Amino acid sequence: MTTVRLTDEEKRMLQGERGKVRRICMEYLVEMCQISGAERLIDLDGTGDMHSPGLEMSPYYKITVEDLRELVARGEHFKIPTFADKSPFPEQPPIHGWERCNICSYRQAGVRQDDPAFHRRAMHEEEFRLLRQMGMITSHSCANYLTMTYWPTMGQHCSWFESSQIPYCNAVLGARANFDGSFATCFLGKAPYYGLHITENRYGTVLVRTDRTIRTDLEWDVFGYAVGCAVKCAVPVLTGTAKPTTTQLQKLNSAIHTGGGVEMYHIPGSTPEAPTLEFAFGGKKPRQEVCIGEAELRAAYDYLNYHTTDRVDMVYLGCPHLNLVDLMLLARRFQGKRVKVPCWVMTAPWLYYAARDMGYVDILAQAGVTLMSGACLAAMGAVPQGVECIAVDTAKQANYVTGCYPDPDEKLQVCYGTTDECVDAALTGRWRGEWR
Amino acid sequence: MKKIRIRGRTEYPGRVEAEALVSPMPLQGFTNVDPEHGYTTERNHPLFRVPYTGKVLVFPSQRGSGGFLKYGRGNKPAAFLHTVASPLNVLCALQAHVPSMTDFERDPMEVIETGDMVLVNADEGYIEVTKKEG
């Protein structure tokens, strides 16, 4: 087991001299060091992001609401700026649009998301009131970086927890985070010092080439998924792509950390730690080279499509949560039209207000589209009754949405393609998507 | 009986002997694992609905969501052995408190097959594989 070197103050926390909650948090972090091989903790100077309320970090390390009340009474705060990703756990209800969310709660047939009493419970208001008093910013989005307004800067040490945001933090922002955001890391402002906190581990290890220039949203999404599958937990350096848009970065980050365990990547000339190809590899040769070309992209596209029927019962967009430009484009596509099958769209809670002010909420509502915020269909773990085939435009949702519907007859099918193809499916109830 | 001993790095200590269940593909959590039944629910996965409870779960790496840590809850494996280490394996070991090892001198994926008996001695930093007969 790794010996963990602690500062005198960290030792005092561990011994309980700084209160029960700091002791529990420190015990949790020390054990994390022992497991990961980290020899010490690092003081975070960036930001925190966590699944919340998140009081139970593991069956062995948990704090109570009463502990939170005492912390608040003593005027205690999170040590670093801390954001709540996703909507409240474990129910993960939509923040907006829950009244129209006519599905049951995860594996509980009799409990529905559109029941006001359930929604009230699921929002965990007391915990969040206390967490807000401690400084938590309850942005409730899997694409938190869209509404944070305060991003860690290059080189800052962070602790985040949301699969698509880890590579965003590392690769896109150039800040440094392992997948470990929790109450302990955010409250103490400390994290085990290993992995991507260390410069040497941030350099590329696998060179990725492609014979098809990656340009469109779908290409970026499929490419991300296929790269993740191919490189697993390595640090890929992506070449042969066009410059990604914000939407495409959202898709890439969620797809690459769904197909694989990629927490860091480089796009030479585009991401901040890769001014050149050589720099991205830290001056070393790649350990491996892979080609994600036409054949591999096609294979990934076919894998993500999981349907025998072309009859679509429902369309789900907004994985990760849509940014404001995507909402504008979606409103434009649906303006003056009417959906034939339910179409649910998910965005970040604070962008819901912006979309309302811009008139997009009304346009979408007039087309019969349901705009929601904060949640995730796969995370909620159900589809409306009777839905047997769903259309989506992201690899992440396509990959996860079937896992939580353990119907005895395995009936949920998935059509995966472009946003336009999904919009067409919403308007016609038919899937006409194809790999082009 | 042929025994193969491989040294590795201990993540979580302990000593247990159980039958191996080998996943040729990386394992994914979140919706794609069911800790109550103790099996993966990822469609098209070679271990789709194959129970891992009480087994030595051998896999190349994790992939995807932070919900990977659900493998460490509920009806969990007896031990975790994986080729590549990552922060989600750390979180999983934190949840499970069962022996967990990685960074082996020889890739256990090349040695262990489903059904082999594996002694995981994470206290002393090695595994010992007894190949199944036949």
Coordinates of C-alpha atoms in Angstrom, one line a residue:
Chain A
M1 CA 0.0 0.0 0.0
T2 CA 1.1 3.5 -0.8
T3 CA 2.4 5.6 2.1
V4 CA 0.6 8.9 2.1
R5 CA 2.5 12.0 3.2
L6 CA 0.2 14.4 4.9
T7 CA 0.9 18.0 6.1
D8 CA 0.5 18.7 9.8
E9 CA -2.9 20.4 9.1
E10 CA -4.1 17.4 7.1
K11 CA -3.0 15.1 10.0
R12 CA -5.1 17.2 12.4
M13 CA -8.1 16.9 10.1
L14 CA -7.6 13.2 9.9
Q15 CA -7.4 12.9 13.6
G16 CA -10.7 14.7 14.0
E17 CA -9.3 17.9 15.5
R18 CA -11.1 19.9 12.8
G19 CA -14.5 18.3 13.3
K20 CA -16.3 15.1 12.2
V21 CA -17.0 16.1 8.6
R22 CA -13.4 17.1 7.8
R23 CA -12.2 13.8 9.4
I24 CA -14.6 11.7 7.2
C25 CA -13.5 13.7 4.1
M26 CA -9.8 13.2 5.0
E27 CA -10.3 9.5 5.6
Y28 CA -12.0 9.2 2.2
L29 CA -9.2 11.1 0.5
V30 CA -6.4 9.2 2.2
E31 CA -8.0 5.9 1.1
M32 CA -8.3 7.2 -2.4
C33 CA -4.6 8.0 -2.3
Q34 CA -3.8 4.5 -1.1
I35 CA -5.8 2.9 -3.9
S36 CA -4.6 5.2 -6.7
G37 CA -1.0 5.2 -5.6
A38 CA -0.9 9.0 -4.9
E39 CA 1.7 9.9 -2.3
R40 CA 0.1 13.1 -1.3
L41 CA -2.8 15.5 -1.7
I42 CA -2.7 18.6 -3.8
D43 CA -4.4 21.9 -2.8
L44 CA -6.9 22.7 -5.6
D45 CA -6.8 26.2 -7.1
G46 CA -9.4 25.6 -9.7
T47 CA -13.1 24.5 -9.4
G48 CA -15.1 21.6 -8.2
D49 CA -18.0 19.7 -9.9
M50 CA -20.0 16.9 -8.3
H51 CA -23.1 14.7 -8.4
S52 CA -25.2 16.1 -5.7
P53 CA -26.4 16.2 -3.0
G54 CA -23.6 13.5 -2.8
L55 CA -23.6 13.2 0.9
E56 CA -22.9 9.4 0.6
M57 CA -19.5 9.2 -1.0
S58 CA -19.4 5.5 -0.5
P59 CA -21.1 3.0 1.8
Y60 CA -18.2 3.6 4.2
Y61 CA -17.9 7.4 4.0
K62 CA -21.1 9.4 4.3
I63 CA -22.2 12.5 6.1
T64 CA -25.8 13.4 7.1
V65 CA -28.2 16.3 6.6
E66 CA -27.6 17.0 10.3
D67 CA -23.9 17.3 9.6
L68 CA -24.7 19.8 6.8
R69 CA -26.9 21.8 9.2
E70 CA -24.1 22.1 11.7
L71 CA -21.6 23.1 9.0
V72 CA -24.0 25.9 7.8
A73 CA -24.6 27.0 11.4
R74 CA -20.9 27.4 11.9
G75 CA -20.6 29.4 8.6
E76 CA -18.5 26.7 6.8
H77 CA -18.1 26.9 3.0
F78 CA -16.8 24.8 0.2
K79 CA -13.1 25.6 -0.2
I80 CA -13.3 26.0 -4.0
P81 CA -16.0 27.2 -6.3
T82 CA -18.3 24.1 -6.5
F83 CA -20.9 23.3 -9.1
A84 CA -23.7 20.7 -9.0
D85 CA -23.7 18.8 -12.2
K86 CA -26.9 17.0 -13.3
S87 CA -30.2 17.3 -11.5
P88 CA -30.6 16.1 -7.9
F89 CA -29.6 12.5 -7.3
P90 CA -30.7 9.8 -7.2
E91 CA -34.0 10.5 -9.0
Q92 CA -32.6 13.1 -11.4
P93 CA -35.9 14.9 -12.1
P94 CA -36.1 17.5 -14.9
I95 CA -35.8 21.0 -13.3
H96 CA -38.1 22.4 -16.0
G97 CA -40.7 20.5 -17.9
W98 CA -41.2 17.8 -15.2
E99 CA -45.0 18.3 -15.4
R100 CA -44.8 16.8 -18.9
C101 CA -42.3 14.1 -18.1
N102 CA -44.8 11.2 -18.2
I103 CA -42.5 8.4 -17.2
C104 CA -42.0 6.4 -14.1
S105 CA -39.0 6.9 -11.9
Y106 CA -36.0 4.6 -12.3
R107 CA -37.2 1.0 -11.9
Q108 CA -40.3 2.1 -9.9
A109 CA -43.3 1.4 -11.9
G110 CA -45.7 3.2 -9.6
V111 CA -43.8 6.4 -9.1
R112 CA -44.0 9.0 -11.8
Q113 CA -41.8 12.0 -12.6
D114 CA -44.8 14.2 -13.3
D115 CA -46.3 13.6 -9.9
P116 CA -45.9 16.9 -8.0
A117 CA -45.3 15.1 -4.7
F118 CA -42.6 13.0 -6.2
H119 CA -41.0 16.0 -7.9
R120 CA -40.9 17.9 -4.6
R121 CA -39.2 14.9 -2.8
A122 CA -36.8 14.3 -5.8
M123 CA -35.6 17.9 -5.7
H124 CA -34.1 17.4 -2.2
E125 CA -34.7 21.0 -1.4
E126 CA -33.4 21.0 2.2
E127 CA -30.0 19.5 1.2
F128 CA -29.7 21.9 -1.7
R129 CA -30.6 24.9 0.4
L130 CA -27.8 24.0 2.8
L131 CA -25.4 23.2 0.0
R132 CA -26.1 26.6 -1.5
Q133 CA -25.5 28.3 1.8
M134 CA -22.1 26.5 1.8
G135 CA -21.4 28.1 -1.7
M136 CA -22.5 25.4 -4.1
I137 CA -23.7 26.8 -7.4
T138 CA -26.6 24.6 -8.4
S139 CA -26.3 24.7 -12.1
H140 CA -27.5 21.2 -12.5
S141 CA -26.2 20.3 -16.0
C142 CA -24.1 17.5 -17.5
A143 CA -22.7 20.3 -19.7
N144 CA -22.0 22.6 -16.7
Y145 CA -19.3 24.4 -18.6
L146 CA -22.1 26.0 -20.7
T147 CA -23.4 28.0 -17.7
M148 CA -20.6 28.0 -15.1
T149 CA -19.5 31.6 -16.1
Y150 CA -16.4 30.8 -14.1
W151 CA -14.0 28.4 -15.7
P152 CA -10.8 27.1 -14.3
T153 CA -7.8 28.4 -16.3
M154 CA -4.9 26.6 -17.9
G155 CA -3.0 24.5 -15.4
Q156 CA -5.4 25.0 -12.5
H157 CA -6.0 21.9 -10.4
C158 CA -9.7 20.8 -10.3
S159 CA -11.9 18.0 -9.1
W160 CA -14.8 17.2 -11.4
F161 CA -17.3 14.4 -11.8
E162 CA -19.2 13.9 -15.0
S163 CA -17.8 11.8 -17.8
S164 CA -18.2 14.3 -20.6
Q165 CA -16.8 17.1 -18.5
I166 CA -13.6 15.5 -17.5
P167 CA -12.1 15.7 -21.0
Y168 CA -13.6 19.1 -21.4
C169 CA -11.8 20.3 -18.3
N170 CA -8.5 18.7 -19.3
A171 CA -8.4 18.9 -23.1
V172 CA -10.4 21.9 -23.9
L173 CA -9.7 24.2 -20.9
G174 CA -6.2 22.9 -20.2
A175 CA -7.1 22.7 -16.5
R176 CA -6.2 19.5 -14.6
A177 CA -8.8 17.1 -13.2
N178 CA -9.1 13.4 -12.4
F179 CA -12.5 11.8 -12.3
D180 CA -13.0 12.4 -8.6
G181 CA -15.3 15.4 -7.8
S182 CA -17.0 14.7 -4.5
F183 CA -18.1 16.5 -1.3
A184 CA -14.7 15.6 0.2
T185 CA -12.6 17.1 -2.6
C186 CA -14.8 20.3 -2.9
F187 CA -15.2 20.9 0.8
L188 CA -11.5 20.5 1.6
G189 CA -10.2 21.8 -1.7
K190 CA -7.9 18.8 -1.9
A191 CA -7.5 15.8 -4.2
P192 CA -5.1 12.9 -4.6
Y193 CA -2.1 14.0 -6.6
Y194 CA -1.8 11.5 -9.4
G195 CA -3.0 11.0 -13.0
L196 CA -3.8 14.2 -14.9
H197 CA -2.6 16.5 -12.2
I198 CA 1.0 15.6 -13.3
T199 CA 2.3 17.1 -16.5
E200 CA 4.0 13.9 -17.7
N201 CA 0.7 12.0 -17.8
R202 CA -1.0 14.7 -19.9
Y203 CA 1.1 14.1 -23.1
G204 CA -0.4 12.1 -25.9
T205 CA 0.3 8.4 -26.1
V206 CA -1.7 7.3 -29.2
L207 CA -1.7 9.0 -32.6
V208 CA -5.1 8.9 -34.3
R209 CA -5.4 9.3 -38.0
T210 CA -8.4 9.4 -40.2
D211 CA -9.0 9.1 -44.0
R212 CA -12.2 11.1 -43.8
T213 CA -12.0 14.7 -42.7
I214 CA -14.1 15.0 -39.5
R215 CA -16.4 18.1 -40.1
T216 CA -20.0 17.5 -39.3
D217 CA -21.6 17.1 -35.9
L218 CA -22.4 13.5 -36.6
E219 CA -18.9 12.8 -37.8
W220 CA -17.4 14.3 -34.6
D221 CA -19.8 12.2 -32.5
V222 CA -19.1 8.9 -34.3
F223 CA -15.4 9.7 -34.4
G224 CA -15.3 10.4 -30.7
Y225 CA -17.0 7.1 -29.9
A226 CA -14.8 5.1 -32.2
V227 CA -11.6 6.7 -30.9
G228 CA -12.7 6.0 -27.3
C229 CA -13.3 2.3 -28.2
A230 CA -10.0 2.1 -29.9
V231 CA -7.7 3.8 -27.4
K232 CA -9.5 2.9 -24.2
C233 CA -7.9 4.9 -21.3
A234 CA -5.0 6.4 -23.3
V235 CA -4.4 10.0 -24.3
P236 CA -5.1 10.2 -28.0
V237 CA -3.8 12.9 -30.3
L238 CA -6.5 13.5 -33.0
T239 CA -5.3 14.5 -36.5
G240 CA -7.1 14.9 -39.7
T241 CA -10.1 16.8 -38.4
A242 CA -11.5 20.3 -39.1
K243 CA -11.6 22.8 -36.3
P244 CA -14.4 21.7 -34.0
T245 CA -17.3 24.0 -33.1
T246 CA -18.6 24.2 -29.5
T247 CA -21.4 21.8 -30.3
Q248 CA -18.9 19.4 -31.8
L249 CA -16.6 19.6 -28.8
Q250 CA -19.6 18.8 -26.6
K251 CA -20.3 15.7 -28.7
L252 CA -16.7 14.7 -28.9
N253 CA -16.2 14.9 -25.2
S254 CA -19.3 12.9 -24.4
A255 CA -18.7 10.3 -27.1
I256 CA -15.0 9.8 -26.4
H257 CA -15.7 9.1 -22.7
T258 CA -18.5 6.7 -23.6
G259 CA -16.6 4.6 -26.2
G260 CA -13.6 4.6 -23.9
G261 CA -12.2 6.1 -20.7
V262 CA -10.5 9.0 -22.3
E263 CA -10.0 11.9 -19.8
M264 CA -7.5 13.8 -21.9
Y265 CA -6.8 14.2 -25.6
H266 CA -5.2 16.7 -27.9
I267 CA -6.1 18.2 -31.3
P268 CA -2.9 19.9 -32.5
G269 CA -3.5 23.5 -33.4
S270 CA -6.8 23.5 -31.6
T271 CA -6.6 22.5 -28.0
P272 CA -4.4 24.5 -25.6
E273 CA -1.8 21.9 -24.7
A274 CA -1.1 21.0 -28.3
P275 CA 0.3 23.9 -30.2
T276 CA 2.0 21.4 -32.4
L277 CA 1.9 17.6 -33.0
E278 CA 5.3 17.2 -31.4
F279 CA 4.4 19.2 -28.4
A280 CA 1.2 17.1 -27.9
F281 CA 3.5 14.0 -27.5
G282 CA 5.9 15.8 -25.2
G283 CA 8.6 15.3 -27.8
K284 CA 8.3 11.5 -27.6
K285 CA 7.1 9.0 -30.2
P286 CA 3.5 7.7 -29.9
R287 CA 3.3 4.3 -28.4
Q288 CA 0.6 3.3 -30.8
E289 CA -1.0 4.6 -34.0
V290 CA -4.6 3.9 -35.0
C291 CA -6.6 4.8 -38.0
I292 CA -10.3 5.8 -37.4
G293 CA -11.2 6.0 -41.1
E294 CA -14.3 5.4 -43.2
A295 CA -14.5 1.7 -42.3
E296 CA -14.1 2.3 -38.5
L297 CA -16.6 5.2 -38.5
R298 CA -19.1 3.2 -40.4
A299 CA -18.7 0.3 -38.0
A300 CA -19.3 2.6 -35.0
Y301 CA -22.3 4.1 -36.7
D302 CA -23.8 0.7 -37.3
Y303 CA -23.0 -0.4 -33.7
L304 CA -24.8 2.7 -32.3
N305 CA -27.9 2.0 -34.5
Y306 CA -29.9 -0.7 -32.8
H307 CA -33.1 -1.2 -34.6
T308 CA -35.0 -3.4 -36.9
T309 CA -38.0 -1.1 -37.4
D310 CA -38.1 2.3 -39.1
R311 CA -41.1 3.3 -37.1
V312 CA -40.0 5.9 -34.5
D313 CA -42.2 6.4 -31.3
M314 CA -40.1 9.1 -29.7
V315 CA -37.2 11.5 -30.4
Y316 CA -34.8 12.6 -27.7
L317 CA -32.3 15.4 -28.2
G318 CA -30.0 17.2 -25.8
C319 CA -27.3 14.8 -24.8
P320 CA -25.2 16.6 -23.6
H321 CA -27.5 19.5 -22.7
L322 CA -28.0 21.8 -25.7
N323 CA -26.3 25.1 -25.9
L324 CA -28.2 28.3 -26.9
V325 CA -27.1 28.1 -30.6
D326 CA -28.4 24.5 -30.8
L327 CA -31.7 25.6 -29.3
M328 CA -31.9 28.5 -31.8
L329 CA -31.3 26.1 -34.7
L330 CA -33.8 23.6 -33.3
A331 CA -36.4 26.3 -33.0
R332 CA -35.7 27.3 -36.6
R333 CA -36.2 23.7 -37.8
F334 CA -39.5 23.3 -35.9
Q335 CA -41.0 26.7 -36.6
G336 CA -44.5 26.4 -38.0
K337 CA -44.4 22.6 -38.0
R338 CA -46.0 20.0 -35.8
V339 CA -44.4 16.8 -34.4
K340 CA -46.1 13.5 -35.1
V341 CA -44.4 11.7 -32.2
P342 CA -43.2 13.0 -28.8
C343 CA -40.0 14.9 -29.1
W344 CA -38.2 15.8 -25.9
V345 CA -35.3 18.2 -25.8
M346 CA -33.0 18.8 -22.8
T347 CA -30.9 21.8 -22.0
A348 CA -29.2 23.3 -18.9
P349 CA -31.6 24.9 -16.4
W350 CA -30.2 28.4 -16.8
L351 CA -30.3 28.2 -20.6
Y352 CA -34.0 27.3 -20.3
Y353 CA -34.5 30.9 -19.1
A354 CA -32.4 32.3 -22.0
A355 CA -34.4 30.1 -24.5
R356 CA -37.6 31.4 -23.0
D357 CA -36.5 35.0 -23.4
M358 CA -35.4 34.4 -26.9
G359 CA -38.8 33.0 -27.8
Y360 CA -37.5 29.4 -28.5
V361 CA -39.6 27.8 -25.8
D362 CA -42.8 29.1 -27.3
I363 CA -41.8 28.1 -30.9
L364 CA -40.9 24.6 -29.7
A365 CA -44.1 24.4 -27.6
Q366 CA -46.2 25.4 -30.7
A367 CA -44.6 22.6 -32.6
G368 CA -45.4 20.2 -29.9
V369 CA -41.8 19.8 -28.8
T370 CA -41.2 19.4 -25.0
L371 CA -38.3 21.4 -23.8
M372 CA -37.0 20.3 -20.4
S373 CA -33.9 21.1 -18.4
G374 CA -31.3 19.5 -16.1
A375 CA -32.2 15.8 -16.5
C376 CA -31.3 13.0 -18.9
L377 CA -33.6 10.3 -20.3
A378 CA -31.1 7.5 -19.7
A379 CA -30.5 8.6 -16.2
M380 CA -34.2 8.8 -15.4
G381 CA -34.4 5.2 -16.6
A382 CA -37.7 5.0 -18.4
V383 CA -39.5 5.9 -21.6
P384 CA -43.2 6.9 -21.9
Q385 CA -45.5 3.9 -22.0
G386 CA -45.7 2.3 -25.4
V387 CA -42.4 3.6 -26.8
E388 CA -40.5 0.8 -28.5
C389 CA -38.1 2.7 -30.8
I390 CA -36.4 6.0 -29.9
A391 CA -34.3 8.3 -32.1
V392 CA -31.3 10.1 -30.8
D393 CA -28.4 12.2 -32.2
T394 CA -25.6 11.4 -29.8
A395 CA -23.5 8.3 -29.2
K396 CA -23.7 8.7 -25.5
Q397 CA -27.4 8.5 -25.2
A398 CA -27.6 5.8 -27.9
N399 CA -25.1 3.7 -25.9
Y400 CA -26.8 4.1 -22.5
V401 CA -30.5 4.4 -23.2
T402 CA -31.1 0.7 -23.7
G403 CA -29.2 -0.4 -20.6
C404 CA -31.7 0.8 -18.0
Y405 CA -34.8 -0.6 -19.7
P406 CA -34.5 -4.2 -18.7
D407 CA -37.9 -5.1 -20.2
P408 CA -38.3 -8.9 -20.2
D409 CA -38.6 -8.7 -24.0
E410 CA -35.8 -6.3 -24.6
K411 CA -38.0 -4.1 -26.7
L412 CA -36.4 -0.7 -26.8
Q413 CA -34.7 0.0 -30.1
V414 CA -32.5 3.0 -31.0
C415 CA -32.2 4.9 -34.2
Y416 CA -29.0 7.0 -34.2
G417 CA -28.2 9.8 -36.7
T418 CA -28.0 13.5 -37.4
T419 CA -30.1 16.1 -35.7
D420 CA -31.9 16.8 -39.0
E421 CA -32.7 13.1 -39.3
C422 CA -34.1 13.1 -35.7
V423 CA -36.2 16.2 -36.5
D424 CA -37.5 14.5 -39.6
A425 CA -38.4 11.5 -37.5
A426 CA -40.2 13.7 -35.0
L427 CA -42.3 15.2 -37.8
T428 CA -43.0 12.0 -39.7
G429 CA -42.7 9.1 -37.2
R430 CA -40.3 7.4 -39.6
W431 CA -36.6 6.9 -39.6
R432 CA -34.9 7.8 -42.8
G433 CA -31.4 8.2 -41.5
E434 CA -28.4 6.7 -43.3
W435 CA -24.6 6.9 -43.2
R436 CA -23.5 9.3 -45.9
Chain B
M1 CA -2.5 -28.7 -11.2
K2 CA -0.7 -25.9 -13.0
K3 CA -0.6 -22.7 -11.0
I4 CA 0.5 -19.4 -12.5
R5 CA 1.6 -16.6 -10.2
I6 CA 1.6 -12.9 -11.3
R7 CA 2.7 -10.0 -9.3
G8 CA 0.8 -6.7 -9.5
R9 CA -0.1 -3.5 -7.7
T10 CA -2.6 -3.6 -4.9
E11 CA -5.4 -1.1 -5.0
Y12 CA -7.5 -2.5 -2.2
P13 CA -6.1 -5.1 0.1
G14 CA -7.5 -8.5 1.1
R15 CA -7.2 -12.2 0.2
V16 CA -9.9 -14.2 -1.6
E17 CA -10.1 -17.2 -3.8
A18 CA -12.9 -17.6 -6.3
E19 CA -13.8 -18.5 -9.9
A20 CA -12.8 -16.0 -12.6
L21 CA -15.2 -14.3 -14.9
V22 CA -13.3 -12.7 -17.7
S23 CA -14.7 -9.8 -19.8
P24 CA -13.0 -9.6 -23.2
M25 CA -14.5 -6.1 -23.6
P26 CA -14.1 -3.1 -21.3
L27 CA -16.8 -2.8 -18.7
Q28 CA -19.3 0.1 -18.6
G29 CA -21.4 1.3 -15.7
F30 CA -24.2 3.8 -15.2
T31 CA -27.3 2.3 -16.9
N32 CA -25.2 -0.5 -18.3
V33 CA -24.7 -2.3 -15.0
D34 CA -27.4 -3.7 -12.7
P35 CA -25.9 -4.0 -9.2
E36 CA -29.0 -5.7 -7.8
H37 CA -28.7 -8.6 -10.2
G38 CA -25.0 -8.3 -10.4
Y39 CA -24.5 -8.2 -14.1
T40 CA -23.8 -5.9 -17.0
T41 CA -26.8 -4.7 -19.0
E42 CA -24.9 -3.3 -22.0
R43 CA -26.5 -4.5 -25.2
N44 CA -24.2 -6.6 -27.4
H45 CA -21.7 -7.0 -24.5
P46 CA -20.2 -10.5 -24.2
L47 CA -21.1 -10.5 -20.5
F48 CA -24.7 -9.2 -21.0
R49 CA -26.6 -10.5 -18.0
V50 CA -23.8 -12.9 -17.0
P51 CA -23.7 -12.7 -13.1
Y52 CA -20.4 -11.6 -11.7
T53 CA -21.5 -11.7 -8.0
G54 CA -18.9 -13.6 -5.9
K55 CA -16.5 -14.0 -8.9
V56 CA -13.1 -12.6 -9.5
L57 CA -14.0 -10.1 -12.3
V58 CA -11.2 -9.8 -14.8
F59 CA -11.4 -7.0 -17.4
P60 CA -9.1 -4.9 -19.6
S61 CA -10.3 -1.5 -18.5
Q62 CA -13.4 0.5 -17.7
R63 CA -15.1 2.8 -20.1
G64 CA -17.7 5.6 -19.8
S65 CA -19.6 7.1 -17.0
G66 CA -18.8 7.6 -13.4
G67 CA -21.6 5.2 -12.8
F68 CA -18.9 2.5 -13.3
L69 CA -18.6 2.6 -9.5
K70 CA -21.9 0.7 -9.3
Y71 CA -19.9 -2.5 -10.0
G72 CA -18.6 -2.0 -6.4
R73 CA -22.1 -1.9 -4.9
G74 CA -24.9 -4.3 -4.3
N75 CA -24.2 -7.9 -5.4
K76 CA -20.6 -7.2 -6.2
P77 CA -17.7 -9.4 -7.4
A78 CA -15.3 -11.1 -4.9
A79 CA -12.4 -9.2 -6.4
F80 CA -11.4 -6.9 -9.3
L81 CA -8.5 -7.5 -11.6
H82 CA -7.9 -5.1 -14.4
T83 CA -5.1 -4.4 -16.9
V84 CA -5.3 -0.6 -17.0
A85 CA -5.7 1.6 -14.0
S86 CA -7.9 4.7 -14.0
P87 CA -9.7 7.0 -11.5
L88 CA -12.9 5.1 -11.9
N89 CA -11.3 1.9 -10.8
V90 CA -10.2 3.8 -7.7
L91 CA -13.7 4.9 -7.0
C92 CA -15.0 1.4 -7.6
A93 CA -12.6 0.0 -5.1
L94 CA -13.6 2.7 -2.6
Q95 CA -17.2 1.6 -3.0
A96 CA -16.5 -2.2 -2.9
H97 CA -13.9 -2.7 -0.2
V98 CA -13.0 -6.0 -1.9
P99 CA -9.5 -7.0 -3.1
S100 CA -8.6 -5.0 -6.2
M101 CA -5.4 -5.2 -8.3
T102 CA -3.9 -3.7 -11.4
D103 CA -0.5 -2.9 -13.1
F104 CA 0.5 -6.6 -13.4
E105 CA 3.9 -7.8 -14.6
R106 CA 2.0 -9.9 -17.1
D107 CA -1.5 -9.0 -18.5
P108 CA -4.0 -11.2 -16.6
M109 CA -6.3 -11.0 -19.6
E110 CA -3.7 -13.2 -21.5
V111 CA -3.6 -15.8 -18.7
I112 CA -7.0 -16.1 -17.1
E113 CA -10.0 -17.7 -18.7
T114 CA -13.6 -17.7 -17.3
G115 CA -13.9 -20.7 -14.9
D116 CA -10.2 -20.7 -13.8
M117 CA -9.8 -20.5 -10.0
V118 CA -7.9 -17.4 -8.9
L119 CA -6.4 -16.7 -5.6
V120 CA -6.2 -12.9 -5.2
N121 CA -3.7 -12.1 -2.5
A122 CA -3.8 -8.3 -2.6
D123 CA -2.2 -8.3 0.9
E124 CA 1.0 -9.6 -0.6
G125 CA 0.6 -8.2 -4.1
Y126 CA 0.1 -11.3 -6.3
I127 CA -2.6 -13.4 -7.9
E128 CA -2.3 -17.2 -8.4
V129 CA -4.2 -18.8 -11.3
T130 CA -5.2 -22.4 -11.3
K131 CA -6.3 -23.3 -14.8
K132 CA -9.6 -25.2 -15.1
E133 CA -9.3 -28.8 -16.2
G134 CA -9.8 -29.9 -19.8

